Structure formats: C-alpha cells, structure tokens
C-alpha atoms as an extended CHARMM CRD file, in Angstrom:
* protein
*
       282  EXT
         1         1  MET       CA            100.4620000000       69.8360000000       40.8170000000  PROA      1               0.0000000000
         2         2  LYS       CA             99.0650000000       73.4750000000       40.0580000000  PROA      2               0.0000000000
         3         3  THR       CA             98.5850000000       74.1950000000       36.7310000000  PROA      3               0.0000000000
         4         4  GLY       CA             99.7270000000       77.9500000000       35.1490000000  PROA      4               0.0000000000
         5         5  MET       CA             99.3570000000       79.4950000000       31.9150000000  PROA      5               0.0000000000
         6         6  ASN       CA            101.8010000000       81.9030000000       30.9130000000  PROA      6               0.0000000000
         7         7  LEU       CA            100.5010000000       85.7530000000       30.1530000000  PROA      7               0.0000000000
         8         8  LEU       CA            103.6600000000       86.4640000000       27.3130000000  PROA      8               0.0000000000
         9         9  LEU       CA             99.9920000000       85.0330000000       25.4430000000  PROA      9               0.0000000000
        10        10  TRP       CA             98.3900000000       88.4880000000       25.5110000000  PROA      10              0.0000000000
        11        11  THR       CA            101.1360000000       91.0340000000       26.3480000000  PROA      11              0.0000000000
        12        12  ASP       CA            104.9810000000       91.3790000000       27.9020000000  PROA      12              0.0000000000
        13        13  HSD       CA            102.8840000000       94.0300000000       30.2730000000  PROA      13              0.0000000000
        14        14  VAL       CA             99.7070000000       93.2980000000       32.8730000000  PROA      14              0.0000000000
        15        15  THR       CA             97.6360000000       96.0650000000       33.1480000000  PROA      15              0.0000000000
        16        16  GLU       CA             93.9390000000       96.5780000000       33.5740000000  PROA      16              0.0000000000
        17        17  ALA       CA             93.4440000000       95.4710000000       29.7200000000  PROA      17              0.0000000000
        18        18  GLN       CA             94.0610000000       92.1120000000       30.4610000000  PROA      18              0.0000000000
        19        19  ASP       CA             91.3100000000       91.7780000000       33.2100000000  PROA      19              0.0000000000
        20        20  GLY       CA             89.4540000000       90.3520000000       30.8000000000  PROA      20              0.0000000000
        21        21  VAL       CA             92.1700000000       87.3030000000       29.7860000000  PROA      21              0.0000000000
        22        22  LEU       CA             92.8320000000       86.7700000000       34.1720000000  PROA      22              0.0000000000
        23        23  GLU       CA             89.1010000000       85.6480000000       34.0810000000  PROA      23              0.0000000000
        24        24  SER       CA             88.7530000000       83.9040000000       31.6820000000  PROA      24              0.0000000000
        25        25  ILE       CA             92.1860000000       81.6770000000       32.3670000000  PROA      25              0.0000000000
        26        26  LYS       CA             90.2300000000       81.4230000000       35.9830000000  PROA      26              0.0000000000
        27        27  ALA       CA             87.4720000000       80.2920000000       34.4200000000  PROA      27              0.0000000000
        28        28  ILE       CA             88.7680000000       77.0400000000       32.3760000000  PROA      28              0.0000000000
        29        29  GLY       CA             90.0890000000       76.0830000000       36.0200000000  PROA      29              0.0000000000
        30        30  PHE       CA             93.8550000000       77.3120000000       35.7150000000  PROA      30              0.0000000000
        31        31  ASP       CA             95.2180000000       77.6820000000       39.7110000000  PROA      31              0.0000000000
        32        32  SER       CA             97.7360000000       80.4130000000       38.6610000000  PROA      32              0.0000000000
        33        33  VAL       CA             98.9240000000       82.5410000000       36.4380000000  PROA      33              0.0000000000
        34        34  GLU       CA            102.7890000000       83.3450000000       34.7440000000  PROA      34              0.0000000000
        35        35  VAL       CA            103.3190000000       87.2480000000       34.8280000000  PROA      35              0.0000000000
        36        36  PRO       CA            105.7080000000       88.4690000000       32.8970000000  PROA      36              0.0000000000
        37        37  ILE       CA            108.1750000000       91.0340000000       34.3860000000  PROA      37              0.0000000000
        38        38  PHE       CA            109.2420000000       92.9650000000       31.5450000000  PROA      38              0.0000000000
        39        39  ASN       CA            108.8120000000       96.9830000000       32.7950000000  PROA      39              0.0000000000
        40        40  ILE       CA            110.2290000000       97.4570000000       35.8610000000  PROA      40              0.0000000000
        41        41  ASP       CA            108.8690000000      101.3070000000       36.8180000000  PROA      41              0.0000000000
        42        42  ASP       CA            105.3890000000      100.6060000000       36.5460000000  PROA      42              0.0000000000
        43        43  HSD       CA            104.3820000000       99.4270000000       40.5560000000  PROA      43              0.0000000000
        44        44  ALA       CA            101.2640000000      100.9470000000       40.6170000000  PROA      44              0.0000000000
        45        45  ALA       CA            100.1970000000       97.9500000000       37.7370000000  PROA      45              0.0000000000
        46        46  TYR       CA            101.9380000000       95.6290000000       39.2510000000  PROA      46              0.0000000000
        47        47  LYS       CA            100.4310000000       95.9660000000       43.0490000000  PROA      47              0.0000000000
        48        48  ARG       CA             96.6840000000       96.4660000000       41.2880000000  PROA      48              0.0000000000
        49        49  LEU       CA             97.4840000000       93.0550000000       39.3320000000  PROA      49              0.0000000000
        50        50  GLY       CA             97.5210000000       91.4280000000       42.9070000000  PROA      50              0.0000000000
        51        51  GLY       CA             94.2910000000       92.8570000000       44.2540000000  PROA      51              0.0000000000
        52        52  ARG       CA             92.7400000000       91.4250000000       40.5990000000  PROA      52              0.0000000000
        53        53  LEU       CA             94.9400000000       87.5360000000       41.2040000000  PROA      53              0.0000000000
        54        54  LYS       CA             94.3890000000       87.4850000000       44.5470000000  PROA      54              0.0000000000
        55        55  SER       CA             89.8890000000       88.4450000000       43.7170000000  PROA      55              0.0000000000
        56        56  LEU       CA             89.5950000000       86.0270000000       41.3830000000  PROA      56              0.0000000000
        57        57  GLY       CA             91.7420000000       82.8640000000       43.4370000000  PROA      57              0.0000000000
        58        58  LEU       CA             94.2900000000       82.9290000000       41.1420000000  PROA      58              0.0000000000
        59        59  SER       CA             98.3320000000       82.7140000000       42.1930000000  PROA      59              0.0000000000
        60        60  ALA       CA            101.2840000000       83.6200000000       40.5550000000  PROA      60              0.0000000000
        61        61  THR       CA            104.7300000000       83.1190000000       39.0910000000  PROA      61              0.0000000000
        62        62  ALA       CA            106.6360000000       85.6370000000       36.7660000000  PROA      62              0.0000000000
        63        63  VAL       CA            108.7630000000       85.5230000000       34.0390000000  PROA      63              0.0000000000
        64        64  THR       CA            111.5560000000       87.2730000000       32.9800000000  PROA      64              0.0000000000
        65        65  VAL       CA            115.0560000000       87.6530000000       30.4100000000  PROA      65              0.0000000000
        66        66  MET       CA            118.5340000000       89.5520000000       31.1880000000  PROA      66              0.0000000000
        67        67  GLY       CA            117.6370000000       91.5370000000       27.5760000000  PROA      67              0.0000000000
        68        68  GLY       CA            120.9820000000       93.6030000000       27.0710000000  PROA      68              0.0000000000
        69        69  PRO       CA            124.5290000000       93.0490000000       27.0710000000  PROA      69              0.0000000000
        70        70  GLU       CA            124.1510000000       95.7410000000       30.0490000000  PROA      70              0.0000000000
        71        71  ILE       CA            122.9480000000       93.2750000000       31.8630000000  PROA      71              0.0000000000
        72        72  ASN       CA            124.6380000000       90.3810000000       31.5100000000  PROA      72              0.0000000000
        73        73  PRO       CA            125.7650000000       88.4600000000       34.6470000000  PROA      73              0.0000000000
        74        74  ILE       CA            128.5810000000       86.2600000000       32.9290000000  PROA      74              0.0000000000
        75        75  SER       CA            130.3440000000       89.6700000000       31.7720000000  PROA      75              0.0000000000
        76        76  SER       CA            133.8000000000       89.8010000000       32.5260000000  PROA      76              0.0000000000
        77        77  ASP       CA            132.9060000000       93.2240000000       33.7950000000  PROA      77              0.0000000000
        78        78  PRO       CA            132.3670000000       93.9100000000       37.0930000000  PROA      78              0.0000000000
        79        79  LYS       CA            130.6100000000       97.1170000000       36.7150000000  PROA      79              0.0000000000
        80        80  VAL       CA            127.7750000000       94.7730000000       34.9070000000  PROA      80              0.0000000000
        81        81  ARG       CA            127.0950000000       92.4970000000       36.4320000000  PROA      81              0.0000000000
        82        82  ASP       CA            126.0710000000       95.2240000000       38.9390000000  PROA      82              0.0000000000
        83        83  ALA       CA            123.4580000000       95.7660000000       37.0880000000  PROA      83              0.0000000000
        84        84  ALA       CA            122.5940000000       93.2240000000       36.7550000000  PROA      84              0.0000000000
        85        85  VAL       CA            122.0630000000       91.7940000000       40.5060000000  PROA      85              0.0000000000
        86        86  ALA       CA            120.0830000000       95.4270000000       40.5900000000  PROA      86              0.0000000000
        87        87  TYR       CA            118.4600000000       95.0260000000       37.8270000000  PROA      87              0.0000000000
        88        88  LEU       CA            116.5300000000       90.9880000000       38.9600000000  PROA      88              0.0000000000
        89        89  ASP       CA            116.3670000000       92.8440000000       42.6760000000  PROA      89              0.0000000000
        90        90  ARG       CA            113.9510000000       95.4230000000       40.6940000000  PROA      90              0.0000000000
        91        91  VAL       CA            112.5400000000       91.6800000000       38.8010000000  PROA      91              0.0000000000
        92        92  LEU       CA            111.2830000000       91.2510000000       41.7990000000  PROA      92              0.0000000000
        93        93  GLU       CA            109.5700000000       93.9500000000       44.0120000000  PROA      93              0.0000000000
        94        94  CYS       CA            107.7240000000       93.9660000000       41.0220000000  PROA      94              0.0000000000
        95        95  GLY       CA            107.2510000000       90.3910000000       41.7180000000  PROA      95              0.0000000000
        96        96  GLN       CA            107.0200000000       91.4390000000       45.7660000000  PROA      96              0.0000000000
        97        97  GLN       CA            103.4670000000       93.8290000000       44.9670000000  PROA      97              0.0000000000
        98        98  PHE       CA            101.7240000000       90.9330000000       43.5370000000  PROA      98              0.0000000000
        99        99  GLY       CA            102.4610000000       88.3030000000       45.8460000000  PROA      99              0.0000000000
       100       100  CYS       CA            104.7610000000       86.3230000000       43.1970000000  PROA      100             0.0000000000
       101       101  GLU       CA            106.2920000000       82.9890000000       44.5070000000  PROA      101             0.0000000000
       102       102  ILE       CA            108.4020000000       81.8890000000       42.1620000000  PROA      102             0.0000000000
       103       103  LEU       CA            110.7290000000       83.9760000000       39.6260000000  PROA      103             0.0000000000
       104       104  CYS       CA            111.4280000000       81.9470000000       36.8380000000  PROA      104             0.0000000000
       105       105  GLY       CA            113.4510000000       82.5670000000       33.2570000000  PROA      105             0.0000000000
       106       106  PRO       CA            116.7350000000       82.5860000000       31.5900000000  PROA      106             0.0000000000
       107       107  LEU       CA            118.2020000000       84.6180000000       34.6320000000  PROA      107             0.0000000000
       108       108  HSD       CA            121.8490000000       83.3510000000       34.2970000000  PROA      108             0.0000000000
       109       109  SER       CA            122.9580000000       84.6420000000       30.7530000000  PROA      109             0.0000000000
       110       110  THR       CA            121.5280000000       87.9780000000       28.4240000000  PROA      110             0.0000000000
       111       111  ILE       CA            119.2950000000       85.7310000000       25.6180000000  PROA      111             0.0000000000
       112       112  GLY       CA            120.6670000000       86.4300000000       22.0580000000  PROA      112             0.0000000000
       113       113  LEU       CA            123.8380000000       87.5200000000       23.4470000000  PROA      113             0.0000000000
       114       114  PHE       CA            126.6230000000       84.4970000000       21.3430000000  PROA      114             0.0000000000
       115       115  SER       CA            130.5070000000       84.7630000000       22.4410000000  PROA      115             0.0000000000
       116       116  GLY       CA            131.5420000000       82.7090000000       18.8100000000  PROA      116             0.0000000000
       117       117  ARG       CA            132.0790000000       79.9320000000       21.3380000000  PROA      117             0.0000000000
       118       118  GLY       CA            131.0700000000       77.8410000000       24.0770000000  PROA      118             0.0000000000
       119       119  PRO       CA            130.9480000000       78.8300000000       28.0140000000  PROA      119             0.0000000000
       120       120  THR       CA            134.1320000000       79.0130000000       30.3410000000  PROA      120             0.0000000000
       121       121  ASP       CA            135.0080000000       78.8980000000       33.4470000000  PROA      121             0.0000000000
       122       122  ASP       CA            135.5440000000       81.6550000000       33.4560000000  PROA      122             0.0000000000
       123       123  GLU       CA            131.6810000000       82.8120000000       32.5350000000  PROA      123             0.0000000000
       124       124  PHE       CA            130.2740000000       79.8590000000       35.1950000000  PROA      124             0.0000000000
       125       125  GLN       CA            132.2320000000       81.7460000000       38.2660000000  PROA      125             0.0000000000
       126       126  TYR       CA            130.6300000000       84.8040000000       37.4560000000  PROA      126             0.0000000000
       127       127  GLY       CA            127.4150000000       84.1260000000       36.9970000000  PROA      127             0.0000000000
       128       128  VAL       CA            127.3480000000       81.9260000000       40.2500000000  PROA      128             0.0000000000
       129       129  GLU       CA            128.9830000000       84.5660000000       42.6250000000  PROA      129             0.0000000000
       130       130  THR       CA            125.9500000000       86.8710000000       40.2690000000  PROA      130             0.0000000000
       131       131  LEU       CA            123.2010000000       84.2240000000       41.1010000000  PROA      131             0.0000000000
       132       132  GLN       CA            124.6730000000       83.7630000000       44.5740000000  PROA      132             0.0000000000
       133       133  ARG       CA            123.4030000000       87.1390000000       45.3790000000  PROA      133             0.0000000000
       134       134  VAL       CA            121.1640000000       87.4640000000       43.4440000000  PROA      134             0.0000000000
       135       135  SER       CA            119.6740000000       84.4650000000       45.2610000000  PROA      135             0.0000000000
       136       136  GLU       CA            120.2860000000       87.1870000000       48.8160000000  PROA      136             0.0000000000
       137       137  LYS       CA            117.7100000000       89.0030000000       47.2540000000  PROA      137             0.0000000000
       138       138  ALA       CA            114.9980000000       86.9080000000       46.5610000000  PROA      138             0.0000000000
       139       139  GLU       CA            115.2070000000       85.2970000000       49.1100000000  PROA      139             0.0000000000
       140       140  ALA       CA            114.9030000000       89.1060000000       51.6340000000  PROA      140             0.0000000000
       141       141  ARG       CA            112.0830000000       88.9940000000       48.8600000000  PROA      141             0.0000000000
       142       142  GLY       CA            110.1560000000       85.7860000000       49.4710000000  PROA      142             0.0000000000
       143       143  ILE       CA            111.1400000000       84.8500000000       45.8290000000  PROA      143             0.0000000000
       144       144  ARG       CA            112.3980000000       81.5280000000       44.4970000000  PROA      144             0.0000000000
       145       145  LEU       CA            114.4630000000       82.0220000000       41.4260000000  PROA      145             0.0000000000
       146       146  ALA       CA            114.0040000000       78.8560000000       38.8360000000  PROA      146             0.0000000000
       147       147  VAL       CA            116.8150000000       79.5410000000       36.5770000000  PROA      147             0.0000000000
       148       148  GLU       CA            116.1570000000       77.9660000000       32.7750000000  PROA      148             0.0000000000
       149       149  ALA       CA            118.4920000000       76.7640000000       30.3410000000  PROA      149             0.0000000000
       150       150  LEU       CA            117.8190000000       77.5880000000       27.3110000000  PROA      150             0.0000000000
       151       151  ASN       CA            118.2980000000       75.4840000000       23.6850000000  PROA      151             0.0000000000
       152       152  ARG       CA            122.2430000000       76.5330000000       22.0170000000  PROA      152             0.0000000000
       153       153  PHE       CA            119.8700000000       79.0580000000       19.4600000000  PROA      153             0.0000000000
       154       154  GLU       CA            118.6720000000       81.1650000000       21.9410000000  PROA      154             0.0000000000
       155       155  CYS       CA            122.0820000000       81.7300000000       24.1310000000  PROA      155             0.0000000000
       156       156  TYR       CA            125.4080000000       79.5270000000       24.7570000000  PROA      156             0.0000000000
       157       157  PHE       CA            126.0860000000       78.9960000000       28.4560000000  PROA      157             0.0000000000
       158       158  LEU       CA            122.8260000000       76.7110000000       30.3590000000  PROA      158             0.0000000000
       159       159  ASN       CA            121.5390000000       74.3880000000       27.1640000000  PROA      159             0.0000000000
       160       160  THR       CA            120.2490000000       71.3310000000       29.1360000000  PROA      160             0.0000000000
       161       161  ALA       CA            119.4320000000       69.5140000000       32.3850000000  PROA      161             0.0000000000
       162       162  ALA       CA            122.6960000000       68.6650000000       33.6060000000  PROA      162             0.0000000000
       163       163  GLN       CA            124.1120000000       71.7850000000       32.7950000000  PROA      163             0.0000000000
       164       164  THR       CA            121.5940000000       73.6660000000       34.5210000000  PROA      164             0.0000000000
       165       165  GLU       CA            122.3450000000       71.5810000000       37.2290000000  PROA      165             0.0000000000
       166       166  ALA       CA            125.0860000000       72.0830000000       38.1140000000  PROA      166             0.0000000000
       167       167  PHE       CA            125.0410000000       75.2890000000       37.9480000000  PROA      167             0.0000000000
       168       168  ILE       CA            122.5240000000       75.7680000000       40.4160000000  PROA      168             0.0000000000
       169       169  ARG       CA            124.7820000000       72.4990000000       42.2890000000  PROA      169             0.0000000000
       170       170  ALA       CA            127.8720000000       75.5810000000       42.5150000000  PROA      170             0.0000000000
       171       171  VAL       CA            125.2070000000       78.5730000000       43.4440000000  PROA      171             0.0000000000
       172       172  ASN       CA            124.2900000000       76.6840000000       46.2870000000  PROA      172             0.0000000000
       173       173  HSD       CA            121.7100000000       78.6470000000       47.9090000000  PROA      173             0.0000000000
       174       174  PRO       CA            117.7670000000       77.5830000000       48.3980000000  PROA      174             0.0000000000
       175       175  TYR       CA            116.1770000000       80.5410000000       47.1280000000  PROA      175             0.0000000000
       176       176  CYS       CA            118.2480000000       79.0200000000       43.7490000000  PROA      176             0.0000000000
       177       177  ARG       CA            116.5720000000       76.1540000000       41.4600000000  PROA      177             0.0000000000
       178       178  MET       CA            115.5610000000       75.6590000000       38.2600000000  PROA      178             0.0000000000
       179       179  MET       CA            113.1490000000       74.6910000000       35.6630000000  PROA      179             0.0000000000
       180       180  PHE       CA            112.2660000000       72.3270000000       32.9630000000  PROA      180             0.0000000000
       181       181  ASP       CA            111.0210000000       73.7790000000       29.6240000000  PROA      181             0.0000000000
       182       182  SER       CA            109.3660000000       70.6060000000       27.3160000000  PROA      182             0.0000000000
       183       183  PHE       CA            109.7810000000       72.8380000000       24.2840000000  PROA      183             0.0000000000
       184       184  HSD       CA            113.9100000000       73.3830000000       25.1660000000  PROA      184             0.0000000000
       185       185  ALA       CA            114.4450000000       70.1150000000       26.0680000000  PROA      185             0.0000000000
       186       186  ASN       CA            112.8020000000       68.6540000000       22.9710000000  PROA      186             0.0000000000
       187       187  ILE       CA            115.5700000000       69.7650000000       20.8770000000  PROA      187             0.0000000000
       188       188  GLU       CA            118.2960000000       70.0670000000       23.5170000000  PROA      188             0.0000000000
       189       189  GLU       CA            117.7670000000       66.5220000000       25.5560000000  PROA      189             0.0000000000
       190       190  LYS       CA            117.7760000000       62.6830000000       24.7100000000  PROA      190             0.0000000000
       191       191  ASP       CA            115.4520000000       61.7700000000       26.1750000000  PROA      191             0.0000000000
       192       192  GLN       CA            112.5690000000       64.1070000000       28.4510000000  PROA      192             0.0000000000
       193       193  ALA       CA            112.0770000000       61.2970000000       31.3070000000  PROA      193             0.0000000000
       194       194  SER       CA            115.8980000000       61.1090000000       32.0180000000  PROA      194             0.0000000000
       195       195  ALA       CA            116.5480000000       64.9750000000       31.8740000000  PROA      195             0.0000000000
       196       196  ILE       CA            113.0880000000       65.6930000000       34.2330000000  PROA      196             0.0000000000
       197       197  ARG       CA            115.0990000000       62.2430000000       36.4900000000  PROA      197             0.0000000000
       198       198  SER       CA            118.6860000000       63.1830000000       36.5310000000  PROA      198             0.0000000000
       199       199  SER       CA            117.2820000000       67.1950000000       38.2140000000  PROA      199             0.0000000000
       200       200  ALA       CA            114.6620000000       65.8050000000       39.6160000000  PROA      200             0.0000000000
       201       201  GLU       CA            116.1860000000       67.3100000000       43.4000000000  PROA      201             0.0000000000
       202       202  GLU       CA            116.5590000000       70.9470000000       42.4110000000  PROA      202             0.0000000000
       203       203  THR       CA            113.7660000000       71.5710000000       39.6180000000  PROA      203             0.0000000000
       204       204  ILE       CA            110.3130000000       73.0760000000       41.2900000000  PROA      204             0.0000000000
       205       205  HSD       CA            109.3300000000       74.5580000000       38.1490000000  PROA      205             0.0000000000
       206       206  VAL       CA            107.9190000000       73.5040000000       34.3660000000  PROA      206             0.0000000000
       207       207  HSD       CA            107.2320000000       74.8200000000       31.1530000000  PROA      207             0.0000000000
       208       208  VAL       CA            104.5630000000       72.7680000000       29.3080000000  PROA      208             0.0000000000
       209       209  SER       CA            105.1810000000       74.3100000000       25.6190000000  PROA      209             0.0000000000
       210       210  GLU       CA            105.4030000000       72.4970000000       22.3910000000  PROA      210             0.0000000000
       211       211  ASN       CA            108.2290000000       72.1270000000       19.7400000000  PROA      211             0.0000000000
       212       212  ASP       CA            105.7260000000       74.7830000000       18.0140000000  PROA      212             0.0000000000
       213       213  ARG       CA            105.5360000000       77.1380000000       20.3490000000  PROA      213             0.0000000000
       214       214  GLY       CA            101.3170000000       76.3480000000       19.7350000000  PROA      214             0.0000000000
       215       215  THR       CA             98.8710000000       74.5510000000       21.9840000000  PROA      215             0.0000000000
       216       216  PRO       CA            100.5150000000       71.9070000000       23.3410000000  PROA      216             0.0000000000
       217       217  GLY       CA             99.5090000000       68.1820000000       22.6290000000  PROA      217             0.0000000000
       218       218  THR       CA             99.4500000000       69.6710000000       19.2200000000  PROA      218             0.0000000000
       219       219  GLY       CA            102.5180000000       68.7120000000       18.5100000000  PROA      219             0.0000000000
       220       220  GLN       CA            106.2540000000       66.5330000000       18.4220000000  PROA      220             0.0000000000
       221       221  VAL       CA            107.5160000000       66.7970000000       21.9110000000  PROA      221             0.0000000000
       222       222  ALA       CA            108.0280000000       63.4020000000       22.9250000000  PROA      222             0.0000000000
       223       223  TRP       CA            105.1010000000       63.5620000000       26.3660000000  PROA      223             0.0000000000
       224       224  ASP       CA            104.6140000000       60.2080000000       27.1620000000  PROA      224             0.0000000000
       225       225  SER       CA            108.4680000000       60.5710000000       28.2700000000  PROA      225             0.0000000000
       226       226  PHE       CA            107.8990000000       64.4590000000       29.6510000000  PROA      226             0.0000000000
       227       227  PHE       CA            104.8420000000       62.6900000000       32.1150000000  PROA      227             0.0000000000
       228       228  ASP       CA            106.6500000000       60.3870000000       33.1590000000  PROA      228             0.0000000000
       229       229  GLY       CA            109.6800000000       61.5390000000       33.7230000000  PROA      229             0.0000000000
       230       230  LEU       CA            106.9520000000       64.0920000000       35.7810000000  PROA      230             0.0000000000
       231       231  SER       CA            105.5300000000       61.3830000000       37.5480000000  PROA      231             0.0000000000
       232       232  GLN       CA            108.3800000000       59.0220000000       38.2690000000  PROA      232             0.0000000000
       233       233  THR       CA            110.1750000000       61.8090000000       40.0620000000  PROA      233             0.0000000000
       234       234  ASN       CA            106.6300000000       62.7200000000       41.9170000000  PROA      234             0.0000000000
       235       235  TYR       CA            106.7120000000       66.3180000000       40.9240000000  PROA      235             0.0000000000
       236       236  ASP       CA            104.3700000000       68.1980000000       42.8500000000  PROA      236             0.0000000000
       237       237  GLY       CA            105.7980000000       72.3940000000       42.1050000000  PROA      237             0.0000000000
       238       238  TYR       CA            103.2790000000       74.0770000000       38.9970000000  PROA      238             0.0000000000
       239       239  LEU       CA            102.6590000000       72.8500000000       35.6700000000  PROA      239             0.0000000000
       240       240  THR       CA            102.3810000000       76.6390000000       33.5450000000  PROA      240             0.0000000000
       241       241  ILE       CA            102.2320000000       76.6580000000       29.6990000000  PROA      241             0.0000000000
       242       242  GLU       CA            103.7410000000       79.1880000000       27.9140000000  PROA      242             0.0000000000
       243       243  ALA       CA            103.0560000000       80.1720000000       23.7170000000  PROA      243             0.0000000000
       244       244  PHE       CA            103.1190000000       83.0170000000       21.6310000000  PROA      244             0.0000000000
       245       245  GLY       CA            101.1060000000       83.5830000000       19.1840000000  PROA      245             0.0000000000
       246       246  LEU       CA            100.8600000000       86.7990000000       16.8000000000  PROA      246             0.0000000000
       247       247  ALA       CA             99.2480000000       88.6930000000       18.8280000000  PROA      247             0.0000000000
       248       248  LEU       CA            102.4370000000       91.7360000000       19.6330000000  PROA      248             0.0000000000
       249       249  PRO       CA            104.3550000000       92.3490000000       17.5780000000  PROA      249             0.0000000000
       250       250  ALA       CA            107.5590000000       92.8060000000       18.6760000000  PROA      250             0.0000000000
       251       251  LEU       CA            106.9870000000       90.1460000000       20.8680000000  PROA      251             0.0000000000
       252       252  ALA       CA            105.7020000000       87.9870000000       18.1160000000  PROA      252             0.0000000000
       253       253  ALA       CA            109.3370000000       88.6810000000       16.8200000000  PROA      253             0.0000000000
       254       254  ALA       CA            111.5830000000       88.4000000000       19.5750000000  PROA      254             0.0000000000
       255       255  THR       CA            110.1080000000       84.7000000000       20.1730000000  PROA      255             0.0000000000
       256       256  ARG       CA            110.8370000000       83.8880000000       16.5500000000  PROA      256             0.0000000000
       257       257  VAL       CA            106.3120000000       82.3880000000       14.9240000000  PROA      257             0.0000000000
       258       258  TRP       CA            105.6650000000       84.2340000000       11.7040000000  PROA      258             0.0000000000
       259       259  ARG       CA            102.8320000000       82.6590000000       10.5120000000  PROA      259             0.0000000000
       260       260  PRO       CA             99.1200000000       80.9110000000       13.2120000000  PROA      260             0.0000000000
       261       261  LEU       CA             99.6780000000       78.2080000000       15.2250000000  PROA      261             0.0000000000
       262       262  PHE       CA             95.8180000000       77.6230000000       16.5960000000  PROA      262             0.0000000000
       263       263  PRO       CA             93.2390000000       78.7690000000       16.1460000000  PROA      263             0.0000000000
       264       264  ASP       CA             92.3910000000       81.3300000000       19.1020000000  PROA      264             0.0000000000
       265       265  ALA       CA             93.5710000000       81.9590000000       22.8430000000  PROA      265             0.0000000000
       266       266  GLU       CA             91.4830000000       80.2630000000       24.0190000000  PROA      266             0.0000000000
       267       267  GLY       CA             90.9650000000       77.8650000000       22.6840000000  PROA      267             0.0000000000
       268       268  LEU       CA             94.7650000000       76.2810000000       23.2320000000  PROA      268             0.0000000000
       269       269  CYS       CA             94.6440000000       77.4980000000       27.0930000000  PROA      269             0.0000000000
       270       270  ARG       CA             91.2540000000       74.9380000000       27.3300000000  PROA      270             0.0000000000
       271       271  ASP       CA             92.5800000000       72.5560000000       25.1780000000  PROA      271             0.0000000000
       272       272  GLY       CA             96.3630000000       73.1250000000       26.6460000000  PROA      272             0.0000000000
       273       273  LEU       CA             94.2660000000       72.5580000000       30.2040000000  PROA      273             0.0000000000
       274       274  ALA       CA             92.5870000000       69.4130000000       29.5430000000  PROA      274             0.0000000000
       275       275  PHE       CA             94.9060000000       68.0890000000       27.7890000000  PROA      275             0.0000000000
       276       276  ILE       CA             97.4670000000       68.9950000000       31.3720000000  PROA      276             0.0000000000
       277       277  LYS       CA             94.5050000000       67.2670000000       33.3470000000  PROA      277             0.0000000000
       278       278  LYS       CA             94.6270000000       64.1600000000       30.6960000000  PROA      278             0.0000000000
       279       279  ASN       CA             98.3700000000       62.9980000000       31.2900000000  PROA      279             0.0000000000
       280       280  ILE       CA             98.2440000000       63.7630000000       34.7060000000  PROA      280             0.0000000000
       281       281  GLY       CA             95.6770000000       62.0100000000       35.6240000000  PROA      281             0.0000000000
       282       282  GLN       CA             97.5940000000       58.3770000000       33.4800000000  PROA      282             0.0000000000
C-alpha cells in the first residue's frame, strides 16, 4: 500500500505557498498527496506543482466535487449533463499537469443538492450515461476515476458501498471504479469490514478519515473492522488521510468544521501516518 495526505487540510488550490507543506509531508514519510482541483483555469499552478512533486518524489491523486446544479451529472436536462462532462474533462486536464493517477470524489451528483426523495431510476440512468462519457475522457488522459459515496446528509444519490458498486458495474468502464471512505461508512454502513469486502473488486482508492474529521485513530470509527476488511481483501492501493480544519474559513464552512479538531496540522500528519502504519503492520 501507499500512503497519502489530502491537501484540503491547508488549501483548496495548491500554489507555491504550499511548498513547505509538501516538503513536510515528504519528510514525515508519506508517499503521495491528494490535490484539490476546484480551480480549473490555473494550469500554470498545476504544471508547477507537477515539477515540485517530481523533485520531492511524491506521487499524486486528486479530488473534486460537483459544486452546483448547473453541472449535475444526474440532471434530467441533457445540457446540464453535457456541462458536467465538460467540467470533469477540464478537471482531468488539470490533473494531467501534475501527473495525477486517480481522480476521486462524489463525481456522481451535485453535493448538497437534494430532491426531497430518494434517487430515481431515471437519475441512475442519467448518472450512468454521464460517467460513461467522462470515463472515456479519463481513459484518454490516463487518469482513473474513483467514485465516492457520501453520507445521507451530504447527498441522496449514492450513500453506501453497495449502491456505489452497483453504479460502477452499470457504468462498466475500466477507468471508472470506486473509493471507500471511513468517515461516510461510519455513518452509513452496518459494518466496515463487510462493506469493504463486498465492494473490493471495484475499489481502487481509500480515504482514512475519523468520525469528527480530526486525527485518525482518536475517534469512534471502527478501525479494527476497517483494517481487517482491507487485509482480508488484500487491498494494495492508496490509503489517503482526509482531515479538515479551520485554516480556510470557506472550506471550514463547507465541511462544517466549527471547532478545533486537533492541536496542529503537522501533528495530525505524523500521528495519522503512524496510526496507519501500525495497523497495516498488525
């Protein structure tokens, strides 16, 4: 397995201001970083980042979200679905600039947008068709997609590993797979190990995230079950820590972080990585 650190702990757009963070992440012992791609116009910053990561010997994944109803992949409006494909292709283009291997996140639907009911068969089919088109773009750019289920308070379309696996199988494209996130699973799954086992064939990426979004290993996630599931399925992909703090007010508001969750970011990285390595070793 390889370990990673999601840069959303510090920023929603990586520039030279985060050079010191990258150096610290490498020095602590991580193998990779996860780069947020929300700004799809600043190719120069992503290209520069690629050079920086190469010099440090860090690989990269990326994360994005569908941020508005105008780019909703499950919209009944074909123009909106077209816009979703175009947006994700732009994100993938940005990822190419820094050698991104996997683009993860809730790529299936607009985050925080609710219909007042559960997902419909039509929405499922719209999502499948949209992600099939995006998968073709992803293959052309050499970046795999890892679709993420979110808990019911953040979306209504895909909430569980089983739902996401069914969606991925319907898309039926080698460049469209899924990811598993311990934070969302802590809310939605009956058992972490069972959920990991049931979706193992489609899972290519994993987020290690505590129930309060703080330091992994300090909260209530069923970590024994989580790591047992990974061991039982011989998972060999990235284990990337996703944590959120108060560094950026807009990001803190978006992730509903209203209080300090850990003493300092570097300590979270050190303790989180040590926690992962201890459990992998066991």
